[in-house]
Amino acid sequence: MEKKIRIGITGYGNLGRGVEAAIKQNEDMQLVAVFSRRDPESVGVEDKSVKVLPITEARDYQAEIDVMILCGGSATDLPEQGPEFAQFFNTIDSFDTHAKIPEYFAAIDKVATNSGKTSIISVGWDPGMFSMNRLLGEAILPEGETYTFWGKGLSQGHSDAIRRVPGVKAGVQYTIPIEEAVNRVRNGENPTLTTKEKHLRECYVVAEDGADLREIEETIKTMPNYFADYETVVNFISEEELKNNHSKMMHGGFVIRSGVTGAGNKEIVEYSLKLDSNPEYTASVLVAYARAAFKMNQMGQAGAKTVFDVPIGLLSSKSPEQLRKELL
Amino acid sequence: MEKKIRIGITGYGNLGRGVEAAIKQNEDMQLVAVFSRRDPESVGVEDKSVKVLPITEARDYQAEIDVMILCGGSATDLPEQGPEFAQFFNTIDSFDTHAKIPEYFAAIDKVATNSGKTSIISVGWDPGMFSMNRLLGEAILPEGETYTFWGKGLSQGHSDAIRRVPGVKAGVQYTIPIEEAVNRVRNGENPTLTTKEKHLRECYVVAEDGADLREIEETIKTMPNYFADYETVVNFISEEELKNNHSKMMHGGFVIRSGVTGAGNKEIVEYSLKLDSNPEYTASVLVAYARAAFKMNQMGQAGAKTVFDVPIGLLSSKSPEQLRKELL
């Protein structure tokens, strides 16, 4: 057995916990430490042999960590932590603010190229696996349309928005692909569809005692950006029902490329995910790419990378020979 | 506009014709010549401005061709042509004799490393896109099972076998996934299934006048290797019906990874293809990889490669910046 790849985690929320779980499924990897802004005593890391340390001390552990998996949020954590950590570590992150990817890439690339580290950004399923399928779709079938559908899945941002409505005690929101739109795409009709024509939003809301349910429903349905443009369904339920039936962080979706070859032959390619746990699956992708970052760095390939730059053979713990023999 | 990538084709059957059609959909590429063992006069290349030449003269065109796409068969053509052409050209092929891939890779790698050419072998959808999804499946979800289903699709090998049965005038065979098996896999049951428990074989046969239909059916159903182990259905039809309803080379299938993360969360990933034209889709994949072979060779990455070794960004005609901005 070769030496294990030593992993560090920054940030121990749902994603960080998912990374800890995923590392346990990979025998060639080992979790060394979790770095957090919280009091280390309060960060209940599951494996008690793993060090829990203040994030400010991370740079002292350069010699002990091969790849740092950054599990902070894209809004405020990663724009700061990404370039900071790329000075000292090979890094993986799931930066998902699509519009800001170019500037984030540039910031990381500058630092990582200087430090000789390898940083793979925007890893996960979207951005990540879905992006790869969008690219493969149009590169292989240049004449055609690409469709991305999300769901059925729990949307964290939209659930937060519901909870901010006056009179709402708790609630969740599911993004659901509209079946008719999906069927038209799968049939190769190549319809023109906006995001709101592809998805509906279903809300499960627990109201405060005595709250005006009609007003809550109206406030949600007319909320700009989040709901106003969508077909939105609001269901009121009990706190118990919310806890029992709506506490899983399920998600998924699909990318469809519907193209034409030759004299009008239809070719339809679909990649789909059905996930019980969005954070655990995302974490599993991050961990596989941590392996690739480690190998690319050993090969001298420093700088910022995305899933488009990584030969997928590097994600596996198997040798190239074994992969060709078993999986090609 | 940069200079176009200049492509050559060896072998002008269904796949070669598909490559010609696919090149027309890619503005950064141009078909220079088709090389054939047949009398050039008899090779009906669609675009009359394309040179048609004897395959024996191919090596005289090294300076005019950036990538040669080898469209011969895996049984006898490619084992000979692959190493031969890798001496003079960057090459792409769809070598699909799974058991012989390691030795084929080694033979090509030796030659291409010496000649400084880049040869990507076993490109297409299986091997190819399906292989990539098998690899991604197990690398991302190490605890789980991978299932490959083929069909509904026309199997060339099995159709040929039917046509060799005495009394058979013409016929085709479809490989069809067994729905119950598919559903069990999609539900995350992780059943143990052999190839024959996943697929049935449906034959459409045109019998010679006066032939004994029962004997034909019996001969087909008991044919070792091809049909004996499978649930096989034989339908007798007229020559006209065969021509009208069974002349498309449709195919497809799906790769499903059914895995578990954390404390028993199920994660199901599915990649599926529904193809009107198997050879045209395969050809479209070959052409995208021809672009990658050209770029890898310019970067000095010589030798034999597979889809596992190629960063998918190289398949696109777009720049890395554009890909990050538009597709990530």
XYZ file of C-alpha atoms in Angstrom:
656
model
C 0.000 0.000 0.000
C 1.335 3.377 -0.966
C 1.250 6.311 1.400
C -2.252 7.684 1.792
C -3.259 11.056 0.398
C -3.604 13.333 3.404
C -6.680 15.584 3.318
C -7.615 18.683 5.296
C -11.084 20.225 5.451
C -11.893 23.874 6.025
C -15.429 24.514 7.212
C -17.526 21.844 8.867
C -21.114 22.325 7.736
C -23.128 19.856 5.648
C -20.496 19.755 2.920
C -17.568 19.326 5.330
C -19.362 16.469 7.064
C -20.023 14.922 3.662
C -16.308 15.117 2.841
C -15.436 13.383 6.109
C -17.879 10.578 5.237
C -16.603 10.285 1.658
C -12.959 10.021 2.716
C -13.893 6.964 4.797
C -15.009 5.256 1.569
C -11.624 5.781 -0.104
C -8.847 3.589 1.252
C -6.071 5.602 -0.324
C -7.054 8.733 1.603
C -6.961 9.907 5.149
C -8.512 12.906 6.892
C -5.842 14.705 8.911
C -7.535 17.797 10.269
C -10.626 19.970 10.155
C -10.117 23.731 10.321
C -12.971 25.886 11.521
C -13.708 29.455 12.525
C -15.778 28.116 15.401
C -14.398 27.131 18.789
C -12.797 23.733 18.034
C -14.558 22.286 21.100
C -17.932 23.004 19.513
C -17.203 21.489 16.073
C -18.495 17.909 16.638
C -16.272 16.082 14.134
C -17.444 12.493 13.932
C -14.036 10.797 13.971
C -12.429 11.744 17.276
C -8.919 10.937 16.017
C -9.127 13.848 13.572
C -7.605 17.127 14.780
C -9.958 20.092 14.976
C -8.079 23.369 14.722
C -8.706 27.080 14.345
C -8.692 28.039 10.670
C -6.058 30.687 11.411
C -3.537 27.931 12.181
C -4.029 26.071 8.889
C -0.848 27.297 7.259
C 1.221 25.599 9.972
C 0.036 22.254 8.597
C 1.432 22.528 5.066
C 3.802 19.606 5.628
C 1.016 17.343 6.874
C -1.690 17.949 4.278
C -1.544 17.029 0.586
C -4.886 18.533 -0.437
C -7.164 20.990 1.369
C -10.845 20.692 0.554
C -12.489 24.080 1.010
C -16.045 23.575 2.251
C -17.047 27.202 2.829
C -19.805 29.036 0.986
C -19.437 30.722 -2.390
C -20.887 34.069 -1.324
C -18.280 35.202 1.190
C -15.996 32.325 2.337
C -14.477 31.057 -0.904
C -13.658 34.377 -2.602
C -11.390 35.019 0.380
C -10.275 31.498 1.330
C -9.654 30.232 -2.213
C -6.748 32.538 -3.085
C -5.515 32.499 0.547
C -5.218 28.706 0.746
C -3.838 28.271 -2.776
C -0.674 29.898 -1.466
C -0.021 26.941 0.804
C -2.033 23.951 -0.363
C -3.381 22.083 -3.345
C -7.076 22.910 -3.048
C -10.500 21.739 -4.165
C -13.602 23.859 -3.880
C -17.209 23.933 -5.062
C -17.402 27.633 -5.964
C -20.794 27.903 -7.642
C -21.512 31.567 -8.309
C -21.601 30.988 -12.073
C -21.251 34.640 -13.072
C -18.124 35.132 -10.976
C -16.249 32.003 -12.044
C -13.943 33.820 -14.515
C -12.664 36.298 -11.932
C -12.431 33.630 -9.221
C -10.443 31.396 -11.590
C -8.073 34.259 -12.420
C -7.475 35.094 -8.744
C -6.701 31.480 -7.844
C -4.636 30.851 -10.954
C -2.303 33.740 -10.176
C -1.662 32.544 -6.635
C -1.434 28.819 -7.396
C 0.874 29.297 -10.368
C 3.200 31.261 -8.090
C 3.066 28.805 -5.226
C 3.355 25.751 -7.478
C 0.099 24.333 -6.109
C -2.807 22.780 -8.015
C -6.268 24.166 -7.327
C -9.344 22.640 -8.942
C -12.272 25.048 -8.634
C -16.042 24.744 -9.046
C -16.138 20.985 -8.464
C -19.388 19.157 -7.663
C -22.389 18.356 -9.818
C -23.411 21.824 -11.016
C -20.910 23.263 -11.613
C -19.080 19.986 -12.145
C -20.588 16.832 -13.625
C -23.399 18.792 -15.297
C -20.875 21.217 -16.816
C -18.909 18.292 -18.248
C -22.023 16.913 -19.859
C -22.948 20.314 -21.290
C -19.477 20.481 -22.833
C -19.515 16.915 -24.153
C -22.991 17.500 -25.558
C -22.100 20.440 -27.737
C -18.607 19.208 -28.670
C -19.930 15.859 -29.921
C -23.236 17.067 -31.354
C -22.555 20.621 -32.594
C -26.024 20.903 -34.140
C -28.493 20.714 -31.292
C -29.705 22.143 -28.018
C -28.612 21.576 -24.443
C -31.135 21.551 -21.604
C -30.352 21.568 -17.896
C -33.180 20.677 -15.514
C -32.767 20.812 -11.751
C -34.715 18.738 -9.253
C -36.679 17.342 -7.829
C -34.636 18.898 -5.102
C -34.471 21.029 -2.045
C -33.227 24.520 -2.800
C -31.398 26.046 0.144
C -31.639 29.619 -1.140
C -35.363 29.452 -1.809
C -36.055 27.712 1.491
C -34.222 30.556 3.268
C -36.350 33.062 1.375
C -39.562 31.410 2.575
C -38.382 31.464 6.163
C -37.895 35.215 5.998
C -41.601 35.775 5.215
C -43.479 37.237 8.239
C -45.660 34.614 9.908
C -43.541 31.697 8.648
C -42.046 29.507 11.349
C -40.278 27.008 9.102
C -40.377 25.783 5.556
C -38.676 24.181 2.582
C -38.843 24.654 -1.150
C -38.467 22.032 -3.853
C -37.502 22.821 -7.412
C -39.355 20.401 -9.691
C -38.872 19.892 -13.424
C -42.119 20.371 -15.337
C -42.888 16.964 -16.805
C -44.371 18.214 -20.055
C -41.234 20.248 -20.782
C -39.018 17.263 -19.952
C -40.993 15.005 -22.264
C -40.784 17.452 -25.144
C -37.010 17.601 -24.744
C -36.640 13.828 -24.432
C -38.689 13.434 -27.611
C -36.197 15.531 -29.509
C -38.570 18.455 -30.181
C -35.868 21.003 -29.255
C -38.291 23.528 -27.751
C -37.164 26.968 -26.610
C -37.618 26.999 -22.841
C -36.679 29.507 -20.146
C -35.725 28.349 -16.664
C -39.236 29.133 -15.416
C -40.836 27.176 -18.225
C -38.809 24.173 -17.179
C -39.353 24.251 -13.409
C -42.061 24.754 -10.843
C -41.490 25.637 -7.206
C -43.277 23.743 -4.478
C -43.207 25.113 -0.912
C -43.996 23.344 2.337
C -44.607 25.954 5.019
C -45.167 25.806 8.781
C -47.009 28.978 9.828
C -46.835 30.662 13.207
C -49.949 30.266 15.343
C -52.593 32.714 14.195
C -50.738 33.838 11.076
C -52.719 34.823 7.983
C -52.136 31.914 5.624
C -53.489 33.717 2.574
C -51.132 36.580 3.128
C -48.162 34.263 3.525
C -49.058 32.455 0.314
C -49.458 35.761 -1.527
C -46.145 37.114 -0.202
C -44.297 33.983 -1.288
C -45.891 33.781 -4.735
C -45.156 37.410 -5.564
C -41.602 37.505 -4.217
C -39.420 38.956 -6.974
C -36.496 36.901 -8.342
C -37.343 33.905 -6.175
C -40.963 33.048 -6.992
C -42.837 35.733 -8.933
C -41.825 34.435 -12.353
C -42.468 30.791 -11.566
C -45.414 28.526 -11.197
C -45.367 28.272 -7.406
C -47.361 25.944 -5.164
C -47.628 26.619 -1.414
C -48.650 23.859 0.983
C -49.154 24.485 4.707
C -48.136 21.621 6.937
C -47.472 20.896 10.612
C -44.079 21.183 12.209
C -44.077 17.431 12.758
C -44.816 16.700 9.114
C -42.003 19.017 8.060
C -39.583 17.188 10.301
C -40.689 13.709 9.264
C -41.051 14.181 5.517
C -38.913 17.111 4.527
C -35.606 16.896 6.360
C -33.599 15.066 3.677
C -31.383 17.204 1.490
C -32.418 15.436 -1.683
C -31.625 16.864 -5.075
C -30.839 15.927 -8.630
C -31.623 16.864 -12.167
C -30.500 16.156 -15.689
C -28.603 17.528 -18.629
C -29.985 16.597 -22.035
C -28.304 17.196 -25.358
C -30.665 16.781 -28.252
C -28.774 16.864 -31.520
C -28.977 15.963 -35.157
C -26.427 14.138 -37.314
C -26.223 13.298 -41.006
C -29.476 13.598 -42.888
C -31.653 14.420 -39.884
C -30.970 11.571 -37.498
C -31.838 12.476 -33.897
C -29.329 11.660 -31.193
C -30.358 12.206 -27.565
C -27.897 12.085 -24.692
C -29.030 12.390 -21.087
C -27.091 12.545 -17.851
C -29.199 12.379 -14.727
C -28.742 12.409 -10.980
C -31.168 11.255 -8.285
C -29.579 12.104 -4.961
C -30.781 11.354 -1.450
C -28.122 13.722 -0.158
C -26.992 16.659 -2.221
C -24.103 17.602 0.147
C -22.840 14.013 0.428
C -22.801 13.487 -3.331
C -21.131 16.851 -3.895
C -18.575 15.924 -1.249
C -17.933 12.597 -2.994
C -17.110 14.462 -6.192
C -14.778 16.815 -4.302
C -12.917 13.892 -2.770
C -12.377 12.175 -6.136
C -11.020 15.442 -7.544
C -8.745 15.808 -4.504
C -7.039 12.653 -5.717
C -6.651 14.186 -9.173
C -5.262 17.449 -7.748
C -2.672 15.496 -5.800
C -1.571 13.569 -8.901
C -1.547 16.627 -11.163
C 0.600 18.471 -8.654
C 3.040 15.570 -8.563
C 3.188 15.790 -12.361
C 4.078 19.473 -12.077
C 0.728 20.792 -13.330
C 0.293 23.834 -11.109
C -2.291 26.621 -11.290
C -6.070 26.836 -11.297
C -7.969 24.050 -13.056
C -11.583 23.108 -13.633
C -13.270 19.802 -14.401
C -12.619 20.612 -18.074
C -8.845 20.376 -17.518
C -8.642 17.108 -15.595
C -8.274 13.765 -17.439
C -10.874 11.648 -15.662
C -8.490 8.712 -15.261
C -6.830 10.743 -12.503
C -9.996 10.562 -10.383
C -9.540 6.840 -9.871
C -7.257 5.087 -7.418
C -6.650 2.442 -10.077
C -3.653 2.486 -12.408
C -4.087 3.457 -16.070
C -3.433 -0.183 -17.045
C -6.123 -1.423 -14.699
C -8.606 1.183 -15.919
C -8.045 0.246 -19.557
C -8.461 -3.424 -18.742
C -11.489 -3.182 -16.467
C -13.495 -0.172 -17.524
C -12.754 0.819 -21.131
C -10.306 32.172 -38.265
C -7.382 29.943 -37.473
C -6.213 27.307 -39.886
C -8.596 24.374 -40.050
C -7.675 20.979 -38.657
C -7.112 18.748 -41.674
C -8.641 15.292 -41.376
C -8.090 12.092 -43.321
C -10.346 9.035 -43.242
C -9.282 5.441 -43.828
C -12.126 3.119 -44.720
C -15.395 4.373 -46.141
C -18.164 2.212 -44.712
C -20.949 3.403 -42.405
C -18.491 4.845 -39.908
C -16.378 6.610 -42.530
C -19.489 8.158 -44.054
C -20.533 9.264 -40.565
C -17.167 10.940 -40.077
C -17.544 12.802 -43.348
C -20.974 14.057 -42.225
C -19.702 15.023 -38.745
C -16.776 17.032 -40.118
C -19.278 19.172 -42.032
C -20.813 20.186 -38.680
C -17.485 21.432 -37.315
C -16.284 24.673 -38.847
C -12.743 24.331 -37.556
C -12.215 21.088 -39.477
C -11.855 20.035 -43.027
C -11.858 16.629 -44.723
C -8.826 16.342 -46.998
C -8.891 12.795 -48.280
C -10.480 9.377 -47.957
C -8.194 6.356 -48.247
C -9.700 3.055 -49.246
C -8.649 -0.430 -50.254
C -11.352 -0.357 -52.902
C -10.929 1.079 -56.369
C -11.167 4.859 -55.710
C -13.653 5.138 -58.558
C -16.085 2.872 -56.698
C -15.911 4.724 -53.362
C -18.873 7.085 -53.577
C -17.637 9.884 -51.329
C -20.406 12.434 -50.939
C -18.312 15.580 -51.233
C -16.733 15.462 -54.693
C -13.987 17.943 -53.733
C -12.508 15.359 -51.352
C -9.667 13.246 -52.748
C -10.248 9.502 -52.815
C -6.987 7.570 -52.814
C -5.647 4.054 -52.453
C -4.860 3.322 -48.829
C -1.343 2.291 -49.863
C -0.572 5.902 -50.755
C -1.636 7.361 -47.401
C 1.866 7.890 -46.083
C 2.583 10.325 -48.923
C 0.020 12.686 -47.370
C 1.667 13.215 -43.982
C 2.221 16.902 -44.661
C -1.398 17.467 -45.617
C -3.241 15.672 -42.825
C -3.246 16.613 -39.144
C -5.302 13.680 -37.861
C -6.207 10.387 -39.527
C -9.481 8.842 -38.382
C -9.276 5.081 -38.784
C -12.692 3.740 -39.702
C -11.806 0.087 -40.258
C -13.115 -2.835 -38.245
C -11.677 -4.051 -34.960
C -11.371 -7.684 -35.976
C -8.780 -7.445 -38.730
C -8.327 -3.846 -39.986
C -7.357 -1.915 -36.869
C -4.857 -4.363 -35.321
C -2.852 -3.874 -38.508
C -3.693 -0.280 -39.473
C -3.486 1.216 -35.964
C 0.245 0.652 -35.413
C 0.967 1.223 -39.113
C -0.661 4.663 -39.267
C 0.618 5.798 -35.849
C 4.046 5.914 -37.462
C 2.957 8.756 -39.731
C -0.178 10.385 -38.318
C -2.000 11.403 -35.193
C -4.809 8.849 -35.176
C -8.256 8.217 -33.741
C -9.913 4.825 -33.799
C -12.886 3.014 -32.330
C -11.146 -0.269 -31.493
C -13.797 -2.153 -29.527
C -12.548 -5.678 -28.907
C -12.573 -5.144 -25.135
C -10.394 -8.124 -24.260
C -7.621 -7.049 -26.626
C -7.465 -3.377 -25.650
C -4.359 -3.757 -23.418
C -2.262 -5.341 -26.177
C -3.612 -2.964 -28.829
C -2.788 0.004 -26.583
C 0.751 -1.296 -26.028
C 1.362 -1.800 -29.749
C 0.168 1.699 -30.636
C 1.918 3.329 -27.691
C 5.269 1.950 -28.742
C 4.956 3.225 -32.290
C 3.377 6.603 -31.464
C 5.865 7.381 -28.717
C 8.646 6.775 -31.226
C 7.076 8.785 -34.014
C 6.002 11.631 -31.723
C 2.372 11.210 -32.786
C -0.743 11.174 -30.602
C -3.129 8.244 -31.024
C -6.392 8.090 -29.105
C -7.749 4.565 -29.220
C -11.139 2.970 -28.481
C -13.132 6.159 -28.958
C -16.910 6.116 -29.432
C -19.719 5.381 -27.018
C -18.807 1.902 -25.820
C -15.866 1.905 -25.470
C -15.844 5.664 -25.000
C -18.592 7.693 -23.334
C -19.913 4.638 -21.479
C -16.397 3.816 -20.250
C -16.019 7.349 -18.915
C -19.266 7.049 -17.014
C -18.259 3.672 -15.579
C -15.038 5.257 -14.353
C -16.722 8.385 -12.945
C -19.329 6.202 -11.276
C -16.925 4.131 -9.250
C -14.446 6.932 -8.574
C -17.129 9.232 -7.142
C -19.274 6.584 -5.459
C -16.816 3.873 -4.368
C -19.546 1.938 -2.507
C -22.017 0.802 -5.145
C -22.622 -1.118 -8.332
C -22.268 -0.162 -11.991
C -24.694 -1.454 -14.607
C -24.329 -1.175 -18.371
C -27.418 -1.847 -20.478
C -27.309 -1.840 -24.273
C -30.232 -1.082 -26.533
C -32.744 -0.842 -27.787
C -30.410 -1.244 -30.687
C -29.466 -3.051 -33.794
C -26.583 -5.471 -33.249
C -24.500 -5.938 -36.372
C -22.813 -9.120 -35.167
C -26.052 -10.827 -34.201
C -27.777 -9.724 -37.391
C -24.939 -11.289 -39.363
C -25.356 -14.508 -37.373
C -29.060 -14.684 -38.257
C -28.312 -14.197 -41.938
C -25.984 -17.219 -41.910
C -28.846 -19.547 -40.844
C -29.981 -21.802 -43.742
C -33.307 -20.648 -45.159
C -32.827 -17.037 -44.015
C -32.860 -14.430 -46.752
C -32.385 -11.355 -44.615
C -32.787 -10.279 -41.013
C -31.895 -7.998 -38.161
C -31.492 -8.419 -34.425
C -32.268 -5.911 -31.703
C -30.748 -6.028 -28.255
C -33.364 -4.808 -25.779
C -32.891 -4.044 -22.087
C -35.285 -6.033 -19.903
C -37.515 -3.441 -18.288
C -37.921 -5.185 -14.966
C -34.126 -5.350 -14.566
C -33.771 -1.684 -15.501
C -36.404 -0.652 -12.966
C -34.785 -2.609 -10.166
C -31.478 -0.879 -10.886
C -33.054 2.579 -11.134
C -34.755 1.968 -7.791
C -31.378 1.438 -6.161
C -31.943 -2.252 -5.367
C -28.415 -3.149 -6.560
C -29.375 -6.582 -7.926
C -26.815 -9.043 -9.241
C -27.499 -9.390 -12.955
C -25.673 -11.151 -15.764
C -25.706 -9.754 -19.297
C -28.442 -12.202 -20.274
C -30.581 -11.253 -17.287
C -30.409 -7.640 -18.450
C -31.142 -8.069 -22.151
C -33.410 -9.921 -24.501
C -32.800 -10.463 -28.200
C -35.493 -9.769 -30.740
C -35.042 -10.966 -34.327
C -36.883 -9.915 -37.477
C -36.326 -12.511 -40.143
C -37.192 -12.748 -43.840
C -37.279 -16.434 -44.826
C -36.553 -17.867 -48.240
C -39.616 -19.106 -50.110
C -40.600 -22.529 -48.804
C -38.183 -22.528 -45.889
C -39.141 -24.322 -42.674
C -39.897 -21.457 -40.283
C -39.904 -23.635 -37.185
C -36.477 -24.956 -38.013
C -35.120 -21.470 -38.591
C -36.516 -20.276 -35.277
C -35.075 -23.284 -33.476
C -31.651 -22.846 -35.111
C -31.532 -19.201 -34.073
C -32.724 -19.740 -30.514
C -30.226 -22.521 -29.849
C -27.217 -20.858 -31.490
C -24.372 -20.990 -28.962
C -22.777 -17.711 -27.777
C -25.182 -15.590 -29.785
C -28.650 -16.626 -28.657
C -28.755 -19.854 -26.645
C -28.255 -18.159 -23.282
C -30.701 -15.337 -23.922
C -34.400 -14.852 -23.979
C -34.806 -14.685 -27.767
C -37.854 -13.696 -29.773
C -38.059 -14.498 -33.495
C -40.523 -12.646 -35.762
C -40.945 -13.523 -39.424
C -41.680 -10.575 -41.661
C -41.790 -9.692 -45.354
C -38.845 -8.267 -47.225
C -40.764 -5.028 -47.677
C -41.468 -4.687 -43.977
C -37.810 -5.276 -43.225
C -36.829 -2.539 -45.605
C -39.428 -0.057 -44.385
C -39.197 -0.539 -40.635
C -35.797 -1.999 -39.896
C -33.218 -0.211 -41.982
C -32.162 2.425 -39.427
C -29.015 1.707 -37.483
C -30.540 2.820 -34.193
C -28.858 2.023 -30.917
C -28.317 3.306 -27.422
C -28.226 2.163 -23.856
C -27.345 3.402 -20.432
C -24.758 3.231 -17.685
C -26.132 3.433 -14.167
C -24.088 3.813 -10.995
C -26.099 3.080 -7.900
C -24.138 4.029 -4.820
C -24.457 4.794 -1.143
C -22.974 7.698 0.827
C -22.893 8.604 4.521
C -25.415 6.775 6.666
C -27.147 4.927 3.827
C -28.167 7.682 1.442
C -28.761 6.375 -2.083
C -27.241 8.267 -4.985
C -28.155 7.198 -8.518
C -26.338 8.447 -11.600
C -27.468 7.545 -15.083
C -25.987 8.291 -18.493
C -28.151 7.318 -21.411
C -28.063 7.446 -25.189
C -30.962 7.190 -27.625
C -29.451 7.167 -31.091
C -31.166 7.154 -34.477
C -27.802 6.389 -36.044
C -25.187 4.412 -34.154
C -22.437 4.986 -36.766
C -23.136 8.723 -37.075
C -23.055 9.285 -33.316
C -19.896 7.192 -32.991
C -18.365 9.208 -35.835
C -19.310 12.457 -34.064
C -17.403 11.300 -30.996
C -14.381 10.358 -33.127
C -14.344 13.801 -34.751
C -14.442 15.637 -31.384
C -11.532 13.481 -30.186
C -9.641 14.214 -33.413
C -9.625 17.845 -32.278
C -8.234 16.772 -28.904
C -5.546 14.587 -30.512
C -4.431 17.521 -32.635
C -4.167 19.817 -29.595
C -2.432 17.207 -27.422
C 0.112 16.619 -30.132
C 0.780 20.341 -30.377
C 1.343 20.298 -26.598
C 3.910 17.527 -27.052
C 1.779 14.767 -25.559
C 2.706 11.861 -27.809
C 1.878 8.166 -27.474
C -1.292 6.112 -27.149
C -4.152 7.635 -25.165
C -7.693 6.679 -24.265
C -10.734 8.743 -23.269
C -9.462 8.441 -19.699
C -6.355 10.492 -20.556
C -7.962 13.387 -22.412
C -9.142 16.514 -20.538
C -12.591 17.036 -22.028
C -12.020 20.754 -22.565
C -9.809 19.744 -25.499
C -12.819 18.293 -27.325
C -14.305 21.736 -27.804
C -13.412 24.335 -30.398
C -13.970 27.005 -27.736
C -11.146 28.480 -25.676
C -10.731 27.501 -22.018
C -11.886 31.009 -21.008
C -15.021 30.708 -23.083
C -15.784 27.239 -21.736
C -15.460 28.420 -18.133
C -17.699 31.369 -18.825
C -20.391 29.624 -20.836
C -20.549 26.044 -19.704
C -19.107 25.623 -16.208
